[in-house]
Coordinates of C-alpha atoms in Angstrom, one line a residue:
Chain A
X1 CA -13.9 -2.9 -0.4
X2 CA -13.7 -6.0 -2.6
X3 CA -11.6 -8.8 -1.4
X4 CA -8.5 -10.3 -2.5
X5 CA -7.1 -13.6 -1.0
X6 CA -3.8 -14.2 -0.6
X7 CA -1.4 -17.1 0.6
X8 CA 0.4 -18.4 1.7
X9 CA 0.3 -16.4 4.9
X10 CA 3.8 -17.1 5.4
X11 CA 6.6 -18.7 3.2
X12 CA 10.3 -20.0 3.9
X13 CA 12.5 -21.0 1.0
X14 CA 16.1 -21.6 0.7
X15 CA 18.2 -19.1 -0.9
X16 CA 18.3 -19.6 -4.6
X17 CA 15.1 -21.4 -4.7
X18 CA 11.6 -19.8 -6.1
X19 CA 9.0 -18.0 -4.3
X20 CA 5.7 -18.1 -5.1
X21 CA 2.6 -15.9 -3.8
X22 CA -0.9 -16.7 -5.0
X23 CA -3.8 -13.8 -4.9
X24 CA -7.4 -14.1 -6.2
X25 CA -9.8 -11.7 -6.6
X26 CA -13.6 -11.4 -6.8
X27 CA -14.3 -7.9 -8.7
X28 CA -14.0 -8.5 -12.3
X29 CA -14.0 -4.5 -12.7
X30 CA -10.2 -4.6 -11.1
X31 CA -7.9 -4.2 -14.3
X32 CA -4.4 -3.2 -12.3
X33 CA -2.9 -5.6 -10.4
X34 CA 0.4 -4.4 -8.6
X35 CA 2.9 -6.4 -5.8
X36 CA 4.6 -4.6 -3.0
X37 CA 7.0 -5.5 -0.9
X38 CA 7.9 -4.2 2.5
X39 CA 10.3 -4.3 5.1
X40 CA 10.2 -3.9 9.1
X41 CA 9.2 -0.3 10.0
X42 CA 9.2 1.4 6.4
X43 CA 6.6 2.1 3.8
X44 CA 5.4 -1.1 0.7
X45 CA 7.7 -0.2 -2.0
X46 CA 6.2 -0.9 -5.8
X47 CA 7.9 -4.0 -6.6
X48 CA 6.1 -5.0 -10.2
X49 CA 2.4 -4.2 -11.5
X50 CA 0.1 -5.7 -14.4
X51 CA -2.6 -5.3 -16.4
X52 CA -5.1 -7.9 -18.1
X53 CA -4.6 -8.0 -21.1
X54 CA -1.1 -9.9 -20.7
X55 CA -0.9 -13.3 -18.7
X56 CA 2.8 -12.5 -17.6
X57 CA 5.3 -9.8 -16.7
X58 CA 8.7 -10.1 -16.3
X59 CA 11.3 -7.6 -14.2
X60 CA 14.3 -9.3 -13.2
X61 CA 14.3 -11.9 -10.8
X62 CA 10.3 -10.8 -10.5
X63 CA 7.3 -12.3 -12.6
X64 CA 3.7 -11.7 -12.4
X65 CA 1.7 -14.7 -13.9
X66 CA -2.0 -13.6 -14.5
X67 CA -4.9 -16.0 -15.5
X68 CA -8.4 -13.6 -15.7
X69 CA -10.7 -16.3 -16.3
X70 CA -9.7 -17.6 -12.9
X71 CA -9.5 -14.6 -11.8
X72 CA -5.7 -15.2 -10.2
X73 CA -2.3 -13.8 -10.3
X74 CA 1.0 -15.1 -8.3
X75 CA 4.1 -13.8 -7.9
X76 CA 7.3 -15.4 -8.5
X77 CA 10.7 -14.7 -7.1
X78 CA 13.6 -16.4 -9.2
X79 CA 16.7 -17.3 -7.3
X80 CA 15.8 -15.9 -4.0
X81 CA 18.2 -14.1 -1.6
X82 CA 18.2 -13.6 2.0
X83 CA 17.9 -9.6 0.9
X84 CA 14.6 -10.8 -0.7
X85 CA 13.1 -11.4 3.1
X86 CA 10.4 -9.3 3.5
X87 CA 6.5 -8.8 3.8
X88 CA 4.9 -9.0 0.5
X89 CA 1.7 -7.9 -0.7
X90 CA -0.6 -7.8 -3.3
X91 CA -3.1 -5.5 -4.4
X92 CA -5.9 -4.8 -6.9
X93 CA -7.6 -1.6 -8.5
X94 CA -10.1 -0.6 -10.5
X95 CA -7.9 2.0 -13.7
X96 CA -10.7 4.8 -12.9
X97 CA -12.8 6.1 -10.7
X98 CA -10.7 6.8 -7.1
X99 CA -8.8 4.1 -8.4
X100 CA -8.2 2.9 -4.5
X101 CA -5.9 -0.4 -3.7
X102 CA -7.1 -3.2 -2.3
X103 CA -5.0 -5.0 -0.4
X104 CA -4.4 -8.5 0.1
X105 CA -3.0 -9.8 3.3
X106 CA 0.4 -10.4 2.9
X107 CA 2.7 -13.1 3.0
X108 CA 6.0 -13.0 5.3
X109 CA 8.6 -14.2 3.0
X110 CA 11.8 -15.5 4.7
X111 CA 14.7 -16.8 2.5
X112 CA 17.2 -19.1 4.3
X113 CA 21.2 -18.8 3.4
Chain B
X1 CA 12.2 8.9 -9.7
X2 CA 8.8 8.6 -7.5
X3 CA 9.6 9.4 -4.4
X4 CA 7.1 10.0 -1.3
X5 CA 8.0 11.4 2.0
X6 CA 6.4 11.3 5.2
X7 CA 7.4 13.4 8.1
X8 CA 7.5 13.4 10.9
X9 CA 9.0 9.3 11.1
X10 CA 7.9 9.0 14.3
X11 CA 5.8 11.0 17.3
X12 CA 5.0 10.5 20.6
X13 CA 2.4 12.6 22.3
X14 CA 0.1 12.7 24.9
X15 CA -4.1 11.8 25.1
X16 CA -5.8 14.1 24.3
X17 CA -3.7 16.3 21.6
X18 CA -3.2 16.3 17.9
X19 CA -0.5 15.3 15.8
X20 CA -0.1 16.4 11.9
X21 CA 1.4 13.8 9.4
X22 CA 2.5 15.5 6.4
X23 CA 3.1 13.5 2.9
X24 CA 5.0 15.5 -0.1
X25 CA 5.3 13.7 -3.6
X26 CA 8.8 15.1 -4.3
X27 CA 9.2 14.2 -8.0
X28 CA 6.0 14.2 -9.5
X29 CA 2.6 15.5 -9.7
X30 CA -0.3 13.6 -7.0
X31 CA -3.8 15.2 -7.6
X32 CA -4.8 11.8 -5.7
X33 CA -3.4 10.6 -2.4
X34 CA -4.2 7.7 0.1
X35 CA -4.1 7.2 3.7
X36 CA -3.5 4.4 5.3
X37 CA -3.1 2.2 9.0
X38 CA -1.2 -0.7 9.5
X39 CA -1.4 -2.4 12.7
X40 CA 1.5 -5.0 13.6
X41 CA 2.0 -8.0 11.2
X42 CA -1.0 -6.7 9.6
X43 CA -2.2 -5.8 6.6
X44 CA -2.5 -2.2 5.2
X45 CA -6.2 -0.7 5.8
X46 CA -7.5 2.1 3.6
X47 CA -8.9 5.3 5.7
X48 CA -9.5 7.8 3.6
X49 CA -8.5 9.1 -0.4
X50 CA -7.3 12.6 -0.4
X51 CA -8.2 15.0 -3.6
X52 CA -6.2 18.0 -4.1
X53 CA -8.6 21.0 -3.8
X54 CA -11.8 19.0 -2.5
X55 CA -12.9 17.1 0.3
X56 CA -11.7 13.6 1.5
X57 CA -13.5 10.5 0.6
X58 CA -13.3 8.6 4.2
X59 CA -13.6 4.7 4.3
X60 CA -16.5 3.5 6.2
X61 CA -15.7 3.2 10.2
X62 CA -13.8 6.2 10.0
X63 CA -14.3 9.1 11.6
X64 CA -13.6 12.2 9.1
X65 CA -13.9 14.7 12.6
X66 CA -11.4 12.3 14.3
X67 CA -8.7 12.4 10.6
X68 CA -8.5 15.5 9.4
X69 CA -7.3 15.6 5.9
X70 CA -5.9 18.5 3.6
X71 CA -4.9 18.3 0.1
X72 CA -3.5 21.7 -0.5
X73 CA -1.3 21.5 -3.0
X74 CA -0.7 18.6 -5.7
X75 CA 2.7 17.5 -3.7
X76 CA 1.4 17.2 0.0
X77 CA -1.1 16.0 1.8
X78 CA -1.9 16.5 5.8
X79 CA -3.3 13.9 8.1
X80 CA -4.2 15.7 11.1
X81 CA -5.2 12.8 14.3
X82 CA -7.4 15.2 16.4
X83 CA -7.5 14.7 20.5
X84 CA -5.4 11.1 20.0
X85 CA -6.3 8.6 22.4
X86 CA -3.7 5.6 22.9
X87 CA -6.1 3.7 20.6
X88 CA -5.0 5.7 17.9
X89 CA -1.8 4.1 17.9
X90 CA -0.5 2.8 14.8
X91 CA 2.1 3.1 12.0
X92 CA 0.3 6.2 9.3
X93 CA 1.2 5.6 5.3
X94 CA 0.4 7.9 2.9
X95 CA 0.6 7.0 -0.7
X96 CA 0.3 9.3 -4.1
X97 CA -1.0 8.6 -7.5
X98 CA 1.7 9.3 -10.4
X99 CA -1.1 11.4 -12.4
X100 CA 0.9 11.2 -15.2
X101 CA 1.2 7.3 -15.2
X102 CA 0.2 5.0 -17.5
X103 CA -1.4 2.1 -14.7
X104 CA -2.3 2.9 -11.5
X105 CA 1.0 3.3 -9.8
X106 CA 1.0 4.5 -6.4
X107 CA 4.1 5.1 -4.7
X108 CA 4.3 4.9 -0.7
X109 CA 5.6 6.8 1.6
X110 CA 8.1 5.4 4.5
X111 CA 5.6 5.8 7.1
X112 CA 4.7 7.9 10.5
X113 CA 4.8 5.9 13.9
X114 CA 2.3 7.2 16.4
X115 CA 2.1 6.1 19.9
X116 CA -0.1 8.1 22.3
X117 CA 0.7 7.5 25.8

């Protein structure tokens, strides 16, 4: 599996601030490019996904910023909330073939009250 | 919409026996699903991609005798941990591909904790 980096490892922001979450990637044949987030003990949950041919997706308090010639995409979390504490992860995939995730290693997001 | 389930949450059992994960897409169609292992405060490794009437594709390192994998139908999924070993520990997700999608979007399930004593 192709990599994808991801930091910071872990994050702690105070509640109504921003989170961000970098990832890069090295396989320029990935073209979907989703975020997860998960909590203690339960499955990643789909939180917001993009393609490359838009450099931003908004959902929300959520936004993926994507920049393919550096081969980067962050996520941003407007007005954090301590409900917003959580594991978060990014991932990348190639639109055919198996079409398998690859992960990134996840950032432990903790949002102070 | 998109919802995965796992079952069981959560089995103990003994070396040397074998433990069946089920995973069910209950609102849509999977002809693809994925399973996973996540070790503690780790991230989530990729063993094997399950295709509804065909064989597994296994990740490299694992064992495809030791993970048995079933795709019966195009809503579940079987993960079958032959003769566990307390090695074999280790929290099981199973995700499924929305076929009918527009992106990749794979939905996960809530996970199977396995602890062989």
């Amino acid at each position: 599996q192709q990599q994808v980096k991801q930091s910071p490892q872990s994050l702690i922001v105070q509640k109504g601030g921003i989170s961000i979450i970098n990832c890069a990637y090295e396989n320029t044949a990935f073209d979907y490019f989703p975020w997860y987030q998960q909590f203690p003990g339960k499955g990643p949950a789909l939180l917001i996904a993009i393609r490359p041919d838009v450099s931003e997706k908004k959902e929300g308090r959520f936004t993926i910023s994507f920049n393919k010639s550096a081969k980067q995409f962050s996520l941003h979390i407007m007005d954090s909330q301590p409900g917003d504490s959580a594991t978060y992860f990014c991932a990348a995939s190639k639109n055919t073939g198996r079409r398998a995730l690859t992960f990134g290693s996840g950032t432990r997001l903790q949002v102070q009250p | 919409g998109a919802v995965v389930s796992q079952h069981p949450s959560r089995v103990i059992c003994k070396s040397g026996t074998s433990v069946k994960i089920e995973c069910r897409s209950l609102d849509f169609q999977a002809t693809t699903m994925f399973w996973y292992r996540q070790f503690p405060k780790q991230s989530l490794m990729l063993m094997a991609t399950s295709n509804e009437g065909s064989k597994a594709t296994y990740e490299q390192g694992v064992e495809k005798d030791k993970f048995l994998i079933n795709h019966a139908s195009l809503t579940l999924s079987t993960l079958t941990v032959t003769s566990a070993h307390p090695e074999d520990s280790s929290f099981y997700i199973c995700s499924a591909r929305d076929q009918m999608g527009q992106g990749n979007e794979q939905y996960f399930g809530p996970g199977t904790r396995l602890t062989v004593t």
